[in-house]
Coordinates of C-alpha atoms and ligand atoms in Angstrom, one line a residue:
X1 CA -18.1 36.0 -1.5
X2 CA -15.6 33.2 -1.0
X3 CA -14.0 31.5 -4.0
X4 CA -15.7 28.4 -5.3
X5 CA -13.7 25.2 -4.7
X6 CA -14.7 22.3 -6.9
X7 CA -14.6 18.6 -5.8
X8 CA -11.8 18.0 -8.3
X9 CA -9.8 20.9 -7.1
X10 CA -10.3 19.9 -3.5
X11 CA -9.2 16.3 -4.1
X12 CA -6.1 17.4 -6.0
X13 CA -5.2 20.0 -3.3
X14 CA -5.5 17.5 -0.5
X15 CA -3.4 15.0 -2.5
X16 CA -0.7 17.6 -2.9
X17 CA -0.6 18.1 0.9
X18 CA 0.3 14.5 1.5
X19 CA 3.9 13.8 0.6
X20 CA 3.2 10.0 0.4
X21 CA 0.3 10.5 -2.0
X22 CA 0.5 8.8 -5.3
X23 CA -2.6 10.4 -6.9
X24 CA -4.3 7.0 -7.3
X25 CA -7.0 7.6 -4.8
X26 CA -7.6 11.0 -6.4
X27 CA -8.5 9.2 -9.6
X28 CA -11.0 6.9 -7.9
X29 CA -12.7 9.7 -6.0
X30 CA -13.0 11.7 -9.2
X31 CA -14.6 8.8 -11.0
X32 CA -17.1 8.4 -8.2
X33 CA -17.9 12.1 -8.6
X34 CA -18.5 11.6 -12.3
X35 CA -20.7 8.6 -11.7
X36 CA -22.7 10.6 -9.1
X37 CA -23.5 13.3 -11.7
X38 CA -24.7 10.7 -14.2
X39 CA -26.9 8.9 -11.6
X40 CA -28.2 12.3 -10.4
X41 CA -29.3 13.2 -14.0
X42 CA -31.2 9.9 -14.2
X43 CA -32.7 10.0 -10.7
X44 CA -34.1 13.5 -11.5
X45 CA -35.9 12.1 -14.6
X46 CA -37.5 9.3 -12.5
X47 CA -41.0 10.8 -12.5
X48 CA -40.9 11.5 -16.3
X49 CA -40.3 8.0 -17.3
X50 CA -43.8 7.3 -18.7
X51 CA -44.1 10.7 -20.4
X52 CA -40.7 10.6 -22.1
X53 CA -41.1 7.0 -23.1
X54 CA -37.7 6.0 -21.9
X55 CA -36.7 2.7 -23.5
X56 CA -38.0 -0.4 -21.7
X57 CA -39.9 1.7 -19.2
X58 CA -43.3 0.0 -19.6
X59 CA -45.7 1.7 -17.3
X60 CA -45.0 0.1 -14.0
X61 CA -43.3 2.4 -11.5
X62 CA -42.0 -0.7 -9.6
X63 CA -40.1 -1.6 -12.8
X64 CA -38.6 1.8 -12.9
X65 CA -37.3 1.6 -9.4
X66 CA -35.5 -1.6 -10.3
X67 CA -34.1 0.0 -13.5
X68 CA -32.6 2.9 -11.6
X69 CA -30.9 0.5 -9.2
X70 CA -29.4 -1.3 -12.2
X71 CA -28.7 1.9 -14.0
X72 CA -26.8 3.3 -11.0
X73 CA -24.9 0.1 -10.6
X74 CA -23.9 0.0 -14.2
X75 CA -22.7 3.7 -14.2
X76 CA -20.8 3.3 -11.0
X77 CA -19.0 0.2 -12.4
X78 CA -18.3 1.9 -15.7
X79 CA -16.8 5.0 -14.1
X80 CA -14.8 3.0 -11.6
X81 CA -13.3 1.0 -14.5
X82 CA -11.8 4.2 -16.0
X83 CA -8.7 4.7 -13.9
X84 CA -7.4 1.1 -13.7
X85 CA -6.8 1.7 -10.0
X86 CA -9.8 -0.4 -8.9
X87 CA -9.4 -4.2 -9.3
X88 CA -12.9 -5.3 -8.1
X89 CA -16.2 -4.1 -6.8
X90 CA -18.6 -5.6 -4.3
X91 CA -22.1 -4.2 -5.1
X92 CA -25.5 -4.7 -3.4
X93 CA -26.8 -5.5 -6.8
X94 CA -24.4 -8.4 -7.6
X95 CA -24.2 -11.6 -5.7
X96 CA -20.6 -12.2 -6.8
X97 CA -17.8 -9.7 -6.8
X98 CA -17.1 -7.9 -10.0
X99 CA -13.6 -8.0 -11.5
X100 CA -12.7 -4.9 -13.5
X101 CA -10.7 -5.2 -16.7
X102 CA -7.1 -4.1 -16.6
X103 CA -6.3 -0.6 -18.0
X104 CA -2.9 -0.6 -19.9
X105 CA -0.2 -1.7 -17.5
X106 CA -1.6 -0.1 -14.4
X107 CA -1.5 -2.3 -11.3
X108 CA -4.6 -1.6 -9.3
X109 CA -4.4 -0.5 -5.7
X110 CA -8.0 -0.4 -4.6
X111 CA -11.3 -2.3 -4.1
X112 CA -14.7 -0.6 -3.9
X113 CA -17.8 -1.8 -2.0
X114 CA -20.9 0.1 -2.8
X115 CA -24.7 0.4 -2.5
X116 CA -25.4 2.1 -5.9
X117 CA -28.9 3.2 -4.9
X118 CA -29.8 3.3 -1.3
X119 CA -33.5 3.8 -0.3
X120 CA -34.7 2.8 -3.8
X121 CA -38.2 2.2 -2.5
X122 CA -38.4 6.0 -2.3
X123 CA -37.7 6.6 -6.0
X124 CA -41.2 6.4 -7.4
X125 CA -42.6 8.9 -4.8
X126 CA -39.9 11.5 -5.3
X127 CA -38.2 11.1 -2.0
X128 CA -34.4 11.3 -1.5
X129 CA -32.2 8.4 -2.3
X130 CA -28.4 8.0 -2.2
X131 CA -25.3 6.1 -3.2
X132 CA -22.8 4.7 -0.6
X133 CA -19.2 3.8 -1.2
X134 CA -16.2 2.4 0.7
X135 CA -12.7 2.3 -0.8
X136 CA -10.6 -0.6 0.4
X137 CA -6.8 -1.1 -0.2
X138 CA -5.6 -4.3 -1.8
X139 CA -3.6 -5.7 1.1
X140 CA -1.7 -8.4 -0.8
X141 CA -0.8 -7.2 -4.3
X142 CA 0.4 -10.6 -5.3
X143 CA -2.7 -12.6 -4.3
X144 CA -5.8 -13.1 -6.6
X145 CA -8.7 -10.9 -5.7
X146 CA -11.4 -12.9 -4.0
X147 CA -14.2 -12.2 -1.5
X148 CA -11.5 -12.5 1.2
X149 CA -9.7 -9.4 -0.1
X150 CA -12.7 -7.3 0.9
X151 CA -13.0 -8.8 4.4
X152 CA -11.2 -6.0 6.2
X153 CA -12.3 -4.1 9.3
X154 CA -13.8 -0.7 8.7
X155 CA -10.9 1.0 10.6
X156 CA -8.6 -0.2 7.8
X157 CA -10.8 1.3 5.0
X158 CA -9.1 4.1 3.1
X159 CA -12.1 6.3 2.2
X160 CA -15.9 6.3 2.6
X161 CA -18.8 8.5 1.7
X162 CA -22.1 8.9 0.1
X163 CA -24.0 10.9 -2.4
X164 CA -27.5 12.2 -1.5
X165 CA -29.9 12.9 -4.3
X166 CA -32.1 15.2 -2.4
X167 CA -33.5 18.7 -2.7
X168 CA -30.0 19.4 -3.9
X169 CA -27.4 16.7 -4.6
X170 CA -24.5 16.4 -2.2
X171 CA -21.4 14.3 -2.1
X172 CA -20.0 13.8 1.4
X173 CA -16.8 11.9 2.0
X174 CA -13.8 11.2 4.3
X175 CA -10.3 9.9 3.7
X176 CA -9.8 9.7 7.5
X177 CA -8.9 13.3 7.9
X178 CA -12.3 15.0 8.6
X179 CA -15.4 15.1 6.5
X180 CA -16.3 17.5 3.7
X181 CA -19.5 18.0 1.8
X182 CA -19.9 19.2 -1.8
X183 CA -23.1 20.4 -3.4
X184 CA -23.8 19.9 -7.1
X185 CA -24.3 23.2 -8.8
X186 CA -26.4 22.1 -11.8
X187 CA -25.7 25.3 -13.7
X188 CA -22.0 24.5 -14.0
X189 CA -22.2 20.7 -13.5
X190 CA -19.7 20.7 -10.7
X191 CA -19.7 19.6 -7.1
X192 CA -18.6 22.6 -5.1
X193 CA -17.3 22.6 -1.5
X194 CA -20.3 23.8 0.5
X195 CA -19.8 22.1 3.9
X196 CA -16.1 22.0 4.9
X197 CA -15.0 20.1 8.0
X198 CA -18.4 18.8 9.1
X199 CA -18.8 18.2 12.8
X200 CA -21.8 16.4 14.2
X201 CA -23.6 18.0 17.2
X202 CA -22.9 16.1 20.4
X203 CA -26.7 15.8 20.8
X204 CA -29.8 16.4 18.8
X205 CA -33.5 16.4 19.0
X206 CA -34.2 13.6 16.6
X207 CA -34.2 9.8 16.7
X208 CA -34.6 7.8 13.6
X209 CA -35.8 4.2 13.6
X210 CA -38.5 2.1 11.9
X211 CA -40.9 2.3 14.8
X212 CA -43.3 0.1 12.9
X213 CA -41.2 -2.8 14.0
X214 CA -41.3 -1.8 17.7
X215 CA -42.9 -5.1 18.8
X216 CA -40.2 -7.0 16.9
X217 CA -37.3 -5.4 18.7
X218 CA -35.6 -6.9 21.7
X219 CA -36.9 -5.6 25.0
X220 CA -33.9 -3.3 25.8
X221 CA -34.3 -1.7 22.4
X222 CA -38.0 -1.2 23.1
X223 CA -37.2 0.4 26.4
X224 CA -34.6 2.7 24.8
X225 CA -37.2 3.8 22.2
X226 CA -39.7 4.5 25.1
X227 CA -36.9 6.6 26.7
X228 CA -36.5 8.6 23.5
X229 CA -40.3 9.2 23.6
X230 CA -40.0 10.3 27.3
X231 CA -37.4 12.8 26.3
X232 CA -39.8 14.2 23.7
X233 CA -37.3 13.5 20.9
X234 CA -38.8 13.9 17.5
X235 CA -39.1 10.9 15.3
X236 CA -37.8 11.2 11.7
X237 CA -37.5 8.1 9.4
X238 CA -37.3 8.4 5.6
X239 CA -36.4 4.8 4.9
X240 CA -33.2 5.8 3.1
X241 CA -30.2 5.4 5.4
X242 CA -28.3 8.1 3.5
X243 CA -31.0 10.7 4.0
X244 CA -31.6 9.8 7.6
X245 CA -27.9 9.8 8.6
X246 CA -27.4 13.0 6.6
X247 CA -29.9 14.9 8.7
X248 CA -28.4 13.6 11.8
X249 CA -24.9 14.6 10.7
X250 CA -26.0 18.2 10.5
X251 CA -28.7 18.4 13.2
X252 CA -27.6 15.7 15.6
X253 CA -29.5 12.7 16.7
X254 CA -29.4 8.9 16.6
X255 CA -30.3 6.4 13.9
X256 CA -31.0 2.8 14.8
X257 CA -31.6 -0.3 12.7
X258 CA -31.7 -3.1 15.3
X259 CA -32.3 -6.8 14.8
X260 CA -35.9 -7.8 14.2
X261 CA -37.5 -11.2 13.9
X262 CA -37.2 -10.9 10.1
X263 CA -33.6 -9.7 10.2
X264 CA -32.0 -11.4 13.2
X265 CA -28.6 -10.0 12.3
X266 CA -29.9 -6.6 11.3
X267 CA -30.9 -5.5 7.7
X268 CA -28.2 -3.1 6.6
X269 CA -25.1 -4.4 4.9
X270 CA -21.8 -4.1 6.8
X271 CA -19.4 -3.5 3.9
X272 CA -21.3 -1.0 1.8
X273 CA -23.8 0.6 4.2
X274 CA -22.7 0.4 7.8
X275 CA -18.9 0.8 7.4
X276 CA -18.8 3.8 5.0
X277 CA -21.5 5.7 7.0
X278 CA -19.8 4.9 10.3
X279 CA -16.5 6.2 8.9
X280 CA -18.2 9.5 7.9
X281 CA -20.0 9.8 11.2
X282 CA -16.9 9.0 13.3
X283 CA -14.7 11.4 11.4
X284 CA -17.3 14.1 12.1
X285 CA -17.0 13.3 15.8
X286 CA -19.9 10.9 16.1
X287 CA -20.1 7.2 17.1
X288 CA -21.4 4.0 15.5
X289 CA -21.9 0.6 17.3
X290 CA -24.0 -2.5 16.7
X291 CA -26.6 -3.8 19.1
X292 CA -24.0 -6.0 20.8
X293 CA -22.3 -2.6 21.6
X294 CA -19.3 -3.4 19.3
X295 CA -17.8 -0.5 17.4
X296 CA -18.9 -1.0 13.7
X297 CA -15.4 -0.1 12.5
X298 CA -13.9 -2.9 14.6
X299 CA -16.1 -5.7 13.3
X300 CA -14.2 -8.3 11.2
X301 CA -16.5 -9.1 8.3
X302 CA -16.9 -12.8 7.4
X303 CA -18.8 -12.4 4.1
X304 CA -19.2 -9.6 1.5
X305 CA -22.9 -9.2 1.9
X306 CA -23.0 -9.6 5.6
X307 CA -25.7 -7.7 7.5
X308 CA -25.2 -5.8 10.8
X309 CA -27.3 -4.0 13.3
X310 CA -26.4 -0.4 13.8
X311 CA -26.8 2.5 16.2
X312 CA -25.1 5.6 14.8
X313 CA -25.1 9.3 15.5
X314 CA -24.3 12.0 18.0
X315 CA -21.6 10.8 20.4
X316 CA -23.5 11.6 23.7
X317 CA -26.6 9.9 22.4
X318 CA -24.9 6.7 21.3
X319 CA -23.1 6.6 24.7
X320 CA -26.4 7.1 26.4
X321 CA -28.0 4.3 24.4
X322 CA -25.0 2.1 25.2
X323 CA -25.3 2.8 28.9
X324 CA -29.0 2.3 28.8
X325 CA -28.7 -1.1 27.2
X326 CA -26.0 -2.2 29.7
X327 CA -28.0 -1.0 32.6
X328 CA -31.1 -2.6 31.4
X329 CA -29.4 -6.0 30.6
X330 CA -27.8 -5.9 34.1
X331 CA -31.1 -5.3 35.8
X332 CA -32.5 -8.3 34.0
X333 CA -29.8 -10.5 35.5
X334 CA -29.9 -9.2 39.1
Ligands
AHG1 P1 -31.7 -0.3 -0.3 O1 -32.7 0.6 -1.0 O2 -30.3 -0.1 -0.7 O3 -32.1 -1.8 -0.3 O4 -31.6 0.1 1.3 C1 -32.7 0.4 2.0 C2 -32.3 0.3 3.5 C3 -31.9 1.6 4.1 O5 -31.6 2.7 3.2 C4 -33.0 2.0 5.0 O6 -32.6 2.6 6.1 C5 -33.7 0.7 5.3 O7 -33.4 -0.2 4.2 C6 -35.1 0.8 5.4 O8 -35.6 -0.5 5.8 P2 -37.1 -0.7 6.4 O9 -38.0 -0.4 5.3 O10 -37.1 -2.1 6.8 O11 -37.2 0.3 7.5
MN2 MN1 -29.2 0.5 0.9
MN3 MN1 -29.5 -0.3 -2.7

C-alpha cells in the first residue's frame, strides 16, 4: 500500500519544489480545502433538515437549496479571509465584488472568483453538487481593487479547480502544472491524493448537453448533436457542470452549453464556471472553446458576471466539433 499524501502535504511539497514560491498561494489553497470540508459536512445533512430542525429551515425544500447556496458562500468567504492573501472575491451569489478585511500588515496577492454551490437545483434530490474556484493575481498592487482587477484572461489565472460533493467528495485543482485529484477520507477528515496527474482520454463515449433545449440551439449545434446521436454516443446530463465535467475528465467525452433563445450569450459564467473548469480540462490535455470557436482561456472578460457559451472535453472530440461547425457554416454560405 502506498503512503497517504494529504492535500496540505501535497501543496506544501509542491511549493518547496518552486524556488520562486512565497507560500502565499499555499495558504489560499489550504483555506479552500478547509471551506470544502465545512460545505461538505452541511451538504451531507441536506436531506435531514426537516428532521433535525435546523434553524430557519421551515419545511420548504426550495428554501433549503437557497440556504445551502448562501451557507457555502459564507463559509468560502470566511475561510478565504483567514490568510490575508486574498483582497477580494467575486461570487455568483453577490452582485458586487466583496472586499476582504486586511489581516495584520499582510499585503494581499490574490483575488478569487467562485461559484460556491454549482448545480444547486440538485440539492434537494440528493444529486451531486460542487464548488468552483479560480485564483487570480493582483496585477497592479498599487491600484484599488475594482471589478476591472478581475477582468483577466483565463490564461493568466494562477490556479483553478473544483470540489465535487458526490458519492465521495473530491477536490481537483491545477496551478498550471498538471491536474491532481484528492478524495476526502471522512474517517480522518483529510483530502488524500487519490488521482495524481489526471489525463483526459482523447475521446470518450459520452456527450453531455441539455438536449431539452435542442430546438432552441443554432442549426449547426443541432446538426452536431444529431451527429453525436449517429455515432451512438451516450447522453449524460446531470445539470451540475462540476459533475458532468468530472465524469468527462475521467471517462472522456464532450460537454456543451451553447447559446439558446433564453441565454443568447450562453448560461454559464465565464469567470467562475467556464475559466476554472477550462483550466483544469486543458491542463489534463483537453480543450475548451466557445460556440464562436474561441479558446475560453483567451477570452478577455468585460464584466465580472459575464456569461459564455462552452464546448469542453476530450481534445479529439472538441476538434471534431470545431471542424463540424466550420464545415457546416461553410456549406451554408456556398
Ligand atoms: P448554479 O447551480 O451554480 O446556478 O449552476 C447551474 C449551472 C450548471 O451547473 C449546469 O450545467 C447548468 O446550470 C444547468 O443548466 P440547465 O438547467 O439550463 O441545463
Ligand atoms: Mn454554477
Ligand atoms: Mn451556484
